[in-house]
Short mmCIF file of C-alpha atoms and ligand atoms in Angstrom, two decimals:
data_model
loop_
_atom_site.label_atom_id
_atom_site.label_comp_id
_atom_site.label_asym_id
_atom_site.label_seq_id
_atom_site.Cartn_x
_atom_site.Cartn_y
_atom_site.Cartn_z
CA MET A 1 97.39 78.03 125.69
CA SER A 2 94.27 76.20 124.28
CA GLN A 3 94.29 74.21 121.25
CA ALA A 4 90.59 74.98 120.35
CA VAL A 5 88.79 73.35 117.34
CA THR A 6 85.85 75.18 117.15
CA ARG A 7 82.23 74.07 116.45
CA SER A 8 80.08 76.28 114.57
CA THR A 9 76.81 77.13 116.35
CA THR A 10 75.17 78.89 113.32
CA GLY A 11 77.71 78.11 110.48
CA PRO A 12 78.76 74.86 108.92
CA ALA A 13 80.24 72.17 111.14
CA THR A 14 83.83 72.31 111.48
CA ALA A 15 86.31 69.55 110.02
CA ALA A 16 89.65 71.83 111.17
CA GLY A 17 91.73 69.64 113.51
CA PRO A 18 94.97 70.32 115.32
CA GLY A 19 96.43 68.58 112.43
CA LEU A 20 95.70 71.52 110.27
CA LEU A 21 98.41 73.43 111.47
CA ALA A 22 100.60 70.85 111.47
CA SER A 23 100.17 70.46 107.50
CA LEU A 24 100.40 74.43 107.24
CA ASP A 25 103.52 74.61 109.42
CA PRO A 26 106.43 74.47 106.84
CA LEU A 27 104.37 76.90 104.76
CA LEU A 28 103.75 79.55 107.30
CA ARG A 29 107.51 79.47 108.50
CA GLU A 30 108.24 80.58 105.02
CA TRP A 31 105.30 82.82 104.29
CA LEU A 32 104.64 84.72 107.44
CA PRO A 33 108.00 86.43 107.97
CA ARG A 34 107.62 87.85 104.55
CA GLN A 35 104.52 89.60 105.08
CA ARG A 36 104.60 93.48 105.91
CA TRP A 37 102.39 93.24 108.78
CA PHE A 38 104.51 90.57 110.28
CA ALA A 39 105.84 92.22 113.71
CA GLY A 40 108.58 89.73 114.50
CA LYS A 41 111.00 90.64 112.11
CA GLY A 42 114.71 89.80 112.18
CA ARG A 43 113.78 86.98 114.76
CA PRO A 44 113.57 83.32 113.56
CA VAL A 45 109.95 81.73 113.80
CA THR A 46 110.60 78.30 115.75
CA GLY A 47 107.18 76.96 115.41
CA PHE A 48 103.35 77.43 115.61
CA SER A 49 100.66 76.59 117.96
CA LEU A 50 96.87 76.98 117.31
CA VAL A 51 95.01 79.67 119.64
CA ALA A 52 91.64 78.92 117.63
CA ALA A 53 90.45 77.54 113.90
CA THR A 54 87.29 77.99 112.70
CA GLU A 55 85.55 76.55 109.53
CA LEU A 56 84.07 79.10 107.61
CA LEU A 57 83.41 77.23 104.21
CA PRO A 58 83.85 73.33 104.21
CA LEU A 59 86.44 71.68 102.93
CA GLU A 60 84.14 69.34 100.97
CA GLY A 61 83.16 72.56 98.34
CA LYS A 62 85.23 74.03 95.58
CA LEU A 63 86.88 76.23 98.12
CA GLY A 64 87.69 75.76 101.71
CA LEU A 65 88.11 78.57 104.20
CA TYR A 66 89.72 78.66 107.68
CA HIS A 67 89.83 81.41 110.25
CA LEU A 68 92.84 80.74 112.24
CA LEU A 69 94.36 82.67 115.15
CA VAL A 70 98.09 81.14 115.33
CA ARG A 71 100.71 82.17 117.67
CA ALA A 72 104.15 82.35 115.95
CA HIS A 73 107.04 81.13 118.29
CA GLN A 74 109.81 83.40 118.69
CA PRO A 75 111.66 82.53 121.97
CA LEU A 76 113.24 86.10 122.13
CA ALA A 77 111.13 88.87 123.25
CA PRO A 78 111.94 92.36 121.10
CA VAL A 79 113.53 95.18 123.31
CA PRO A 80 110.56 97.20 124.17
CA GLY A 81 109.83 99.46 121.53
CA ALA A 82 112.79 98.30 119.23
CA GLY A 83 112.49 94.99 117.89
CA VAL A 84 115.67 93.82 118.32
CA GLU A 85 116.74 90.35 120.31
CA ASP A 86 117.77 90.87 123.88
CA GLY A 87 117.15 87.64 125.52
CA ILE A 88 113.85 87.72 126.98
CA PRO A 89 112.08 84.83 126.73
CA HIS A 90 108.64 85.40 124.91
CA PRO A 91 105.66 83.22 124.19
CA GLY A 92 105.23 84.75 120.35
CA ASP A 93 102.96 86.85 119.04
CA CYS A 94 99.56 86.05 118.01
CA TYR A 95 98.25 86.51 114.25
CA GLN A 96 94.94 86.28 112.39
CA LEU A 97 94.94 84.32 109.27
CA LEU A 98 91.95 83.79 106.81
CA ILE A 99 93.46 80.72 104.94
CA GLY A 100 91.48 79.49 101.59
CA VAL A 101 91.78 76.10 100.27
CA ARG A 102 91.50 74.85 96.67
CA GLU A 103 92.54 72.10 94.31
CA ALA A 104 94.43 74.65 92.20
CA LEU A 105 94.69 78.33 92.04
CA PRO A 106 93.57 80.49 89.26
CA PRO A 107 96.21 82.80 87.58
CA ARG A 108 94.25 85.82 89.06
CA LEU A 109 95.33 84.37 92.74
CA ALA A 110 98.73 83.84 92.24
CA PRO A 111 100.01 86.62 94.13
CA ALA A 112 97.88 85.13 97.21
CA LEU A 113 99.65 81.83 97.19
CA ILE A 114 101.04 80.41 100.44
CA GLY A 115 102.01 77.12 98.99
CA HIS A 116 101.00 73.34 98.20
CA VAL A 117 100.31 71.19 101.25
CA HIS A 118 101.60 67.73 101.33
CA ASP A 119 100.58 65.94 104.47
CA GLY A 120 97.63 66.17 106.76
CA PRO A 121 93.98 66.89 106.18
CA LEU A 122 94.77 69.31 103.33
CA ALA A 123 96.95 67.19 101.83
CA GLY A 124 97.31 67.68 97.84
CA ARG A 125 95.51 71.10 98.19
CA THR A 126 96.71 74.57 97.69
CA VAL A 127 96.50 76.90 100.50
CA TYR A 128 96.35 80.96 99.91
CA GLU A 129 95.90 84.23 101.60
CA ALA A 130 91.99 84.36 101.47
CA LEU A 131 91.47 88.11 101.27
CA TYR A 132 92.94 88.30 97.73
CA ASP A 133 89.57 86.25 96.65
CA PRO A 134 86.20 88.12 96.81
CA ARG A 135 84.04 85.04 97.66
CA PRO A 136 85.91 84.68 101.35
CA ALA A 137 85.57 88.47 101.52
CA GLU A 138 82.10 88.26 100.87
CA VAL A 139 81.49 85.26 103.38
CA ILE A 140 83.11 87.98 106.00
CA LEU A 141 80.79 90.93 105.11
CA GLU A 142 77.45 88.22 105.05
CA ALA A 143 78.47 87.07 108.50
CA LEU A 144 78.37 90.91 109.66
CA ARG A 145 75.34 91.48 107.90
CA THR A 146 73.67 88.60 109.45
CA GLN A 147 75.22 89.13 112.77
CA ALA A 148 76.79 85.34 112.68
CA ARG A 149 78.04 83.48 115.36
CA ILE A 150 80.65 81.01 113.89
CA GLY A 151 82.27 78.73 116.19
CA GLY A 152 84.18 81.27 118.77
CA LEU A 153 83.71 84.04 116.18
CA ARG A 154 81.13 86.86 117.07
CA PHE A 155 79.99 89.17 114.10
CA VAL A 156 78.59 92.24 115.42
CA ARG A 157 76.72 95.07 113.68
CA ARG A 158 75.86 98.58 114.82
CA ASP A 159 74.23 99.93 111.44
CA GLU A 160 72.78 98.24 108.40
CA ILE A 161 74.99 96.81 105.81
CA ARG A 162 73.46 96.64 102.38
CA PRO A 163 73.84 93.05 100.75
CA ASP A 164 75.99 92.41 97.40
CA LEU A 165 78.78 94.88 97.61
CA VAL A 166 81.79 93.96 95.48
CA PRO A 167 84.90 93.51 97.70
CA ARG A 168 88.25 94.79 96.51
CA LEU A 169 91.74 93.97 98.66
CA MET A 170 93.48 96.96 99.27
CA THR A 171 96.95 96.74 98.19
CA ALA A 172 98.86 99.64 100.16
CA GLU A 173 101.56 99.04 102.47
CA GLN A 174 99.92 98.62 105.69
CA SER A 175 100.27 97.20 109.26
CA ASN A 176 97.11 95.18 109.03
CA SER A 177 94.68 94.40 105.86
CA SER A 178 91.64 96.06 104.53
CA VAL A 179 89.09 95.25 102.05
CA VAL A 180 86.87 97.66 100.50
CA TYR A 181 83.23 96.78 99.84
CA GLY A 182 81.70 98.58 96.77
CA ASP A 183 83.16 101.83 97.92
CA THR A 184 80.77 101.95 101.01
CA PHE A 185 82.70 100.14 103.61
CA ILE A 186 86.18 99.23 104.47
CA LEU A 187 86.83 96.23 106.61
CA LYS A 188 90.26 96.54 108.42
CA LEU A 189 91.33 92.75 109.61
CA LEU A 190 93.81 93.33 112.39
CA ARG A 191 96.92 91.07 112.00
CA ARG A 192 98.73 90.77 115.22
CA VAL A 193 96.02 90.59 117.70
CA VAL A 194 95.89 90.79 121.57
CA PRO A 195 93.08 89.99 124.12
CA GLY A 196 91.09 93.06 125.59
CA THR A 197 89.66 96.26 124.09
CA ASN A 198 91.22 97.66 121.19
CA PRO A 199 91.48 101.03 121.01
CA ASP A 200 90.77 101.20 116.86
CA LEU A 201 87.35 100.07 117.92
CA GLU A 202 86.77 101.68 121.52
CA LEU A 203 87.75 105.29 120.40
CA PRO A 204 85.85 105.36 117.23
CA LEU A 205 82.67 103.97 119.16
CA ALA A 206 83.13 106.67 121.66
CA LEU A 207 83.56 109.28 119.52
CA ALA A 208 80.31 108.14 117.48
CA ARG A 209 78.60 108.53 120.87
CA GLU A 210 79.72 112.06 121.32
CA GLY A 211 78.49 112.70 117.73
CA CYS A 212 82.15 113.67 116.39
CA PRO A 213 81.82 113.65 112.57
CA ARG A 214 85.59 113.48 112.16
CA VAL A 215 86.05 109.73 112.79
CA PRO A 216 84.05 107.46 110.56
CA PRO A 217 82.05 105.38 112.96
CA PRO A 218 82.23 101.70 113.33
CA THR A 219 79.42 99.90 111.59
CA ALA A 220 80.35 96.54 112.76
CA TRP A 221 83.18 94.41 114.01
CA VAL A 222 84.41 90.85 114.83
CA THR A 223 85.55 89.21 118.33
CA ALA A 224 86.83 86.10 119.31
CA GLU A 225 85.10 85.09 122.31
CA ALA A 226 87.37 84.29 125.25
CA ALA A 227 86.18 80.73 125.99
CA GLU A 228 87.24 79.90 122.47
CA THR A 229 90.87 81.05 122.60
CA GLY A 230 91.80 80.46 126.41
CA ALA A 231 92.41 84.31 127.04
CA GLU A 232 90.89 86.25 129.89
CA GLU A 233 89.08 88.77 127.45
CA PRO A 234 87.68 88.31 123.63
CA TYR A 235 90.23 89.66 121.25
CA VAL A 236 88.92 92.33 118.89
CA LEU A 237 89.78 90.87 115.23
CA ALA A 238 88.31 93.27 112.61
CA VAL A 239 86.22 96.43 112.25
CA LEU A 240 84.08 97.76 109.37
CA GLN A 241 83.51 101.29 109.02
CA PRO A 242 82.18 103.76 106.18
CA PHE A 243 84.43 104.14 103.22
CA VAL A 244 85.35 107.81 102.56
CA GLN A 245 84.89 107.89 98.92
CA GLY A 246 87.55 109.92 96.67
CA ALA A 247 89.22 110.64 99.76
CA THR A 248 93.15 111.45 99.64
CA ASP A 249 95.42 111.03 102.62
CA GLY A 250 97.34 113.62 104.24
CA TRP A 251 100.76 112.24 103.18
CA GLU A 252 99.62 112.04 99.51
CA LEU A 253 98.41 115.43 99.51
CA ALA A 254 101.45 117.13 101.09
CA LEU A 255 103.87 115.47 98.85
CA ARG A 256 101.64 116.58 95.78
CA GLU A 257 101.57 120.21 96.96
CA LEU A 258 105.12 119.94 97.98
CA ALA A 259 106.02 118.69 94.29
CA LYS A 260 104.02 121.70 93.01
CA GLY A 261 106.07 124.19 95.43
CA GLU A 262 102.61 124.83 96.86
CA ASP A 263 101.94 126.21 100.11
CA PHE A 264 100.17 123.50 102.62
CA SER A 265 99.32 125.82 105.52
CA ALA A 266 95.51 126.14 104.89
CA GLU A 267 95.23 122.35 105.08
CA ALA A 268 97.83 122.10 107.85
CA ARG A 269 95.36 124.71 109.93
CA ALA A 270 92.53 122.70 108.89
CA LEU A 271 94.03 119.57 110.09
CA GLY A 272 94.54 121.31 113.36
CA ARG A 273 91.21 122.03 113.80
CA ALA A 274 90.11 118.57 113.24
CA THR A 275 92.44 117.42 115.74
CA ALA A 276 91.55 119.82 118.16
CA GLU A 277 87.73 118.77 117.79
CA VAL A 278 88.74 114.83 118.23
CA HIS A 279 90.74 115.78 121.26
CA THR A 280 87.70 117.62 122.43
CA ALA A 281 85.14 115.03 122.02
CA LEU A 282 87.64 112.25 123.36
CA ALA A 283 88.19 114.27 126.69
CA ARG A 284 84.38 114.45 126.77
CA ALA A 285 83.53 111.01 126.14
CA LEU A 286 86.15 109.30 128.40
CA PRO A 287 87.98 110.16 131.54
CA THR A 288 90.75 112.67 131.89
CA VAL A 289 93.54 112.77 134.75
CA THR A 290 95.83 115.26 136.14
CA LEU A 291 99.38 114.24 135.65
CA GLY A 292 101.11 115.31 139.06
CA HIS A 293 104.58 114.73 139.98
CA LEU A 294 104.38 110.96 140.32
CA GLN A 295 102.83 110.42 137.19
CA LEU A 296 105.06 112.69 135.29
CA GLN A 297 108.05 110.84 136.78
CA SER A 298 106.61 107.64 135.23
CA LEU A 299 105.85 109.29 131.90
CA VAL A 300 109.47 110.49 131.99
CA GLU A 301 110.73 107.30 132.92
CA GLY A 302 108.68 105.59 129.87
CA MET A 303 110.41 107.86 127.66
CA THR A 304 113.89 107.56 129.05
CA ALA A 305 113.42 103.89 128.88
CA ARG A 306 112.43 104.00 124.84
CA LEU A 307 115.34 106.29 124.45
CA GLU A 308 117.82 103.80 126.05
CA ALA A 309 116.34 100.62 124.25
CA ALA A 310 116.41 102.72 120.77
CA ALA A 311 120.15 103.89 121.42
CA GLN A 312 121.04 100.01 122.37
CA ALA A 313 119.22 98.81 118.84
CA VAL A 314 120.43 101.69 116.42
CA PRO A 315 123.93 102.92 116.85
CA ALA A 316 123.63 105.78 114.84
CA LEU A 317 121.44 107.38 117.39
CA ARG A 318 123.94 106.99 120.41
CA PRO A 319 126.01 109.86 119.95
CA TYR A 320 122.49 112.14 120.41
CA ALA A 321 121.24 110.28 123.85
CA PRO A 322 122.83 112.55 126.28
CA ALA A 323 121.14 115.63 124.64
CA LEU A 324 117.82 114.07 123.98
CA HIS A 325 117.91 112.92 127.64
CA SER A 326 117.93 116.67 128.55
CA ALA A 327 114.26 117.12 127.00
CA TYR A 328 113.02 114.77 129.09
CA GLU A 329 115.22 116.04 132.29
CA ALA A 330 113.66 119.63 131.68
CA LEU A 331 110.02 117.76 131.94
CA ALA A 332 110.82 116.24 134.96
CA ASP A 333 112.46 119.56 136.55
CA LEU A 334 108.97 121.30 135.56
CA ALA A 335 107.08 118.63 137.29
CA ALA A 336 109.16 118.78 140.59
CA GLU A 337 108.26 122.40 140.51
CA GLY A 338 104.70 121.62 140.89
CA HIS A 339 103.54 122.15 137.40
CA THR A 340 100.72 119.75 136.43
CA TRP A 341 99.24 118.71 132.85
CA THR A 342 95.86 117.01 132.08
CA ALA A 343 95.80 113.70 130.49
CA GLN A 344 93.34 112.26 128.21
CA ARG A 345 93.00 109.45 125.38
CA VAL A 346 94.59 110.23 122.32
CA HIS A 347 95.20 108.76 119.02
CA GLY A 348 98.51 107.76 119.45
CA ASP A 349 100.19 107.43 116.36
CA LEU A 350 98.61 110.62 114.62
CA HIS A 351 100.52 111.53 111.19
CA LEU A 352 99.48 112.73 107.75
CA GLY A 353 98.85 109.14 106.60
CA GLN A 354 96.19 108.75 108.86
CA CYS A 355 94.18 111.84 107.92
CA LEU A 356 91.77 111.60 104.84
CA ARG A 357 90.58 114.40 102.96
CA ALA A 358 87.18 114.30 101.47
CA PRO A 359 86.29 115.79 98.20
CA ALA A 360 84.60 118.48 99.77
CA GLY A 361 87.45 119.36 101.69
CA ASP A 362 86.48 117.89 105.07
CA TRP A 363 89.28 115.87 107.19
CA SER A 364 88.69 112.79 108.69
CA LEU A 365 91.04 111.02 111.49
CA ILE A 366 91.63 107.25 111.07
CA ASP A 367 93.55 104.36 112.78
CA PHE A 368 93.19 105.01 116.33
CA GLU A 369 95.20 101.66 116.95
CA GLY A 370 98.33 103.74 118.63
CA GLU A 371 101.96 102.66 117.95
CA PRO A 372 101.59 99.43 116.93
CA ALA A 373 104.81 97.77 118.89
CA ARG A 374 103.66 99.23 122.51
CA PRO A 375 101.75 97.20 124.77
CA LEU A 376 97.94 97.41 124.70
CA ALA A 377 97.67 98.94 128.20
CA GLU A 378 99.97 101.59 127.42
CA ARG A 379 98.24 102.14 124.22
CA ARG A 380 95.16 102.84 126.17
CA MET A 381 96.45 104.98 128.86
CA ALA A 382 95.42 108.75 129.14
CA GLN A 383 98.44 111.28 127.94
CA PRO A 384 98.94 114.58 127.00
CA ALA A 385 97.19 115.57 123.91
CA VAL A 386 100.38 117.07 122.69
CA ARG A 387 101.56 113.84 121.97
CA ASP A 388 99.15 113.82 118.93
CA VAL A 389 100.15 117.22 118.04
CA ALA A 390 104.12 116.16 118.39
CA GLY A 391 103.50 113.34 115.68
CA MET A 392 101.61 115.74 113.18
CA LEU A 393 104.44 118.23 113.79
CA ARG A 394 107.10 115.33 112.85
CA SER A 395 104.90 114.56 109.68
CA PHE A 396 105.28 117.71 108.29
CA ASP A 397 109.11 117.65 108.55
CA TYR A 398 109.04 113.77 107.13
CA ALA A 399 107.07 115.38 104.03
CA ALA A 400 109.49 118.02 103.68
CA HIS A 401 112.31 115.51 103.55
CA SER A 402 110.94 113.12 101.25
CA ALA A 403 110.03 115.15 98.17
CA GLY A 404 113.30 115.33 96.51
CA GLY A 405 115.91 117.76 96.48
CA PRO A 406 117.02 119.89 99.63
CA PRO A 407 114.57 119.59 102.60
CA ALA A 408 111.82 122.00 102.05
CA LEU A 409 112.70 123.32 105.64
CA GLU A 410 110.36 126.90 105.44
CA TRP A 411 107.38 124.54 104.06
CA ALA A 412 107.48 122.55 107.15
CA ALA A 413 107.80 125.34 109.38
CA ALA A 414 104.90 127.21 107.76
CA CYS A 415 102.72 123.77 108.33
CA ARG A 416 103.97 123.62 111.81
CA ALA A 417 102.67 126.78 112.83
CA ALA A 418 99.53 126.63 110.95
CA TYR A 419 98.67 123.58 112.50
CA CYS A 420 99.25 124.80 115.97
CA THR A 421 96.97 128.17 115.18
CA GLY A 422 94.33 125.77 113.79
CA TYR A 423 94.61 123.41 117.00
CA ALA A 424 94.10 126.55 119.16
CA GLU A 425 91.67 128.00 117.30
CA ALA A 426 89.08 124.90 117.59
CA GLY A 427 89.62 124.98 121.50
CA GLY A 428 92.82 123.34 122.01
CA ASN A 429 95.84 124.56 124.21
CA ASP A 430 98.38 126.19 121.64
CA PRO A 431 101.10 123.66 122.12
CA ARG A 432 103.41 126.31 121.73
CA THR A 433 102.76 127.77 124.94
CA ASP A 434 104.02 124.63 126.45
CA PRO A 435 107.65 123.98 124.86
CA VAL A 436 109.23 121.77 127.13
CA LEU A 437 106.24 119.14 127.08
CA LEU A 438 105.98 119.72 123.20
CA ARG A 439 110.17 119.27 122.80
CA ALA A 440 110.04 115.90 125.14
CA CYS A 441 106.88 114.53 123.18
CA GLU A 442 108.40 115.49 119.58
CA THR A 443 111.88 113.65 121.04
CA ASP A 444 109.97 110.73 121.84
CA LYS A 445 108.11 110.43 118.55
CA ALA A 446 111.23 110.82 116.62
CA VAL A 447 113.17 108.31 118.62
CA TYR A 448 109.96 105.81 117.99
CA GLU A 449 110.48 106.69 114.18
CA VAL A 450 114.18 105.89 114.27
CA VAL A 451 113.35 102.59 115.61
CA TYR A 452 110.43 102.22 113.24
CA GLU A 453 112.46 103.08 110.34
CA ALA A 454 115.78 101.07 111.23
CA ARG A 455 113.47 98.21 111.35
CA HIS A 456 111.04 98.65 108.64
CA ARG A 457 112.53 101.22 105.95
CA PRO A 458 116.38 101.53 106.64
CA ASP A 459 116.36 103.68 103.35
CA TRP A 460 114.50 106.43 105.61
CA LEU A 461 116.11 106.40 108.63
CA ALA A 462 117.95 109.63 107.82
CA VAL A 463 114.51 111.57 108.06
CA PRO A 464 113.98 111.04 111.78
CA LEU A 465 117.73 111.26 112.31
CA SER A 466 117.69 114.96 111.18
CA ALA A 467 115.07 115.53 113.50
CA ILE A 468 117.30 114.00 116.28
CA ARG A 469 119.85 116.07 115.46
CA ARG A 470 117.87 119.41 115.55
CA LEU A 471 116.17 118.33 118.75
CA ALA A 472 119.34 117.39 120.38
CA GLY A 473 120.88 120.78 119.53
CA PRO A 474 123.92 121.92 119.37
CA GLY A 475 126.41 120.40 121.32
CA PRO A 476 129.24 117.73 121.67
CA ALA A 477 127.16 115.38 119.40
N1 ADP B 1 86.93 105.01 106.41
C1 ADP B 1 88.20 105.00 105.39
N2 ADP B 1 87.86 105.44 104.07
C2 ADP B 1 88.43 105.57 102.94
N3 ADP B 1 89.93 104.81 103.20
C3 ADP B 1 90.19 104.69 104.21
C4 ADP B 1 89.47 104.40 105.54
N4 ADP B 1 89.86 103.74 106.42
C5 ADP B 1 91.27 103.54 105.65
N5 ADP B 1 91.47 103.84 104.66
C6 ADP B 1 92.71 103.60 103.72
O1 ADP B 1 92.92 102.47 104.33
C7 ADP B 1 94.64 102.59 104.97
C8 ADP B 1 94.75 101.89 105.74
O2 ADP B 1 94.13 102.12 107.10
P1 ADP B 1 94.50 102.14 108.47
O3 ADP B 1 93.40 102.22 109.51
O4 ADP B 1 95.56 102.98 108.34
O5 ADP B 1 95.18 100.81 108.53
P2 ADP B 1 96.59 100.21 109.13
O6 ADP B 1 96.76 99.98 110.67
O7 ADP B 1 96.61 98.75 108.71
O8 ADP B 1 97.88 100.93 108.66
C9 ADP B 1 94.49 104.29 104.86
O9 ADP B 1 95.99 104.75 104.79
C10 ADP B 1 93.34 104.69 104.16
O10 ADP B 1 94.34 104.87 102.79
O1 LIG B 2 100.30 103.96 109.47
P1 LIG B 2 100.95 103.16 110.54
O2 LIG B 2 100.03 102.67 111.73
O3 LIG B 2 101.34 101.69 109.94
O4 LIG B 2 101.96 103.86 111.08
C1 LIG B 2 103.59 103.28 111.07
O5 LIG B 2 104.13 103.46 109.59
C2 LIG B 2 104.09 105.01 109.31
C3 LIG B 2 104.67 104.99 107.78
O6 LIG B 2 103.88 104.28 107.08
C4 LIG B 2 104.93 105.67 110.36
O7 LIG B 2 105.26 107.10 110.19
C5 LIG B 2 106.36 107.72 109.74
O8 LIG B 2 106.44 107.91 108.37
C6 LIG B 2 105.23 108.52 107.76
C7 LIG B 2 105.76 108.84 106.23
O9 LIG B 2 105.52 107.46 105.41
C8 LIG B 2 105.36 110.19 108.60
O10 LIG B 2 104.16 110.75 107.82
C9 LIG B 2 104.98 110.02 109.86
O11 LIG B 2 105.13 111.09 110.26
C10 LIG B 2 106.21 109.06 110.31
O12 LIG B 2 106.11 108.85 111.80
C11 LIG B 2 104.56 105.57 111.83
O13 LIG B 2 105.23 106.06 112.59
C12 LIG B 2 104.48 104.11 112.12
O14 LIG B 2 103.78 103.79 113.29
#
């Protein structure tokens, strides 16, 4: 692993050294695991190593600013897709940090505090999560606007960016961190980063080339060059895109309508159409493949392995596992009979919260990263488009269980039907004509959700478990 301490080519000279991380180490051990976006919850952090450090503002000023890529050592790996120790040695995940350094924090930045440094080059200073502070956020936007190269960081711009946009950090619960600039742009700073093409940049760029208006096109992005990090490929670190002004996300909207006892099927149908339009554009933009017997076998093996790992991690799932396996076996049987399916690039983690409705009524889809816990190569594989449909169908069910009171099952059924109708109207294959594949994909998604909730929101575990019971069907469980 490289201990790159980078030297700026067009930015300020760097004063960061390996001592920097050593002095931050005790503070990060305490602070990092508390962050919503920390992926290694439940496993101890035993240390850190520096992948790259870049000074963005020199320490001599009132405000110092460091960009760090830091590997958090957690010697045991998560069970694939489950996040629970199983003893497999693991080098640890790499996180992107933007660290502000001041003599003292003004009260408005109190929530951003990481801690007070006692040793090393930052001794006596206060370090904090710099995205809370407008000045560092402006530094990033200015670097994008001017296409700067600072150390190993490359700021790449595709479209014009107006100067002087005022930043504000989004405070929503997120897997990453986002800053909105003057209601014009939104910057997503990825937190757990891996080298290689990131689908959250790759797919919106491909859709922009296709002229698909359903996805905000990337305006600019940040990468860390491979030479600076010791990786084989650059890391994609952040993506700037147009901000959909006044938008409401589908989750919020669905809950609002549910609370009023209102039907949501017209919106669900429009969402189905939007999804089909995105799928059609993705199938035009990027290669599609036919899944024959062998490929189907490996798809089924993946689903089976995820179910097994999930049942190991979440005991409540165990009684249903045999019945759930039958959904995958039915798919394998169809494949053995010679059925084939088309696979293409998909969103990968589609749910109501990833759909934004502009005030004029148009729906946009965002966040093409895929399921965050899966390896990058898996997230970039061509898959049956029904995977995304299954994600949305699950989401209507989630909403029906989350509005308070008895689950609004009829409401969800109407949304699910309308969504499939809209999907077929806009040129997608009606998912209801392929019930075996749909059931397998819905099962796989519900299994993922069981693990996700057990890990992040145990209070919500009952929601996917109720779907698990439905999907398992009547039987000994
Ligand atoms: N282009 C956009 N316009 C308006 N709001 C957006 C846009 N992109 C994202 N958001 C808001 O930011 C939130 C987080 O974005 P998302 O890409 O889902 O990040 P994460 O991967 O961290 O979950 C979304 O739920 C949405 O509210
Ligand atoms: O939006 P993210 O990329 O962070 O996705 C993760 O978190 C989601 C929750 O915020 C989670 O979605 C699940 O809960 C939603 C309601 O909060 C529901 O609409 C989805 O259908 C359900 O899957 C998602 O699975 C996870 O990857």
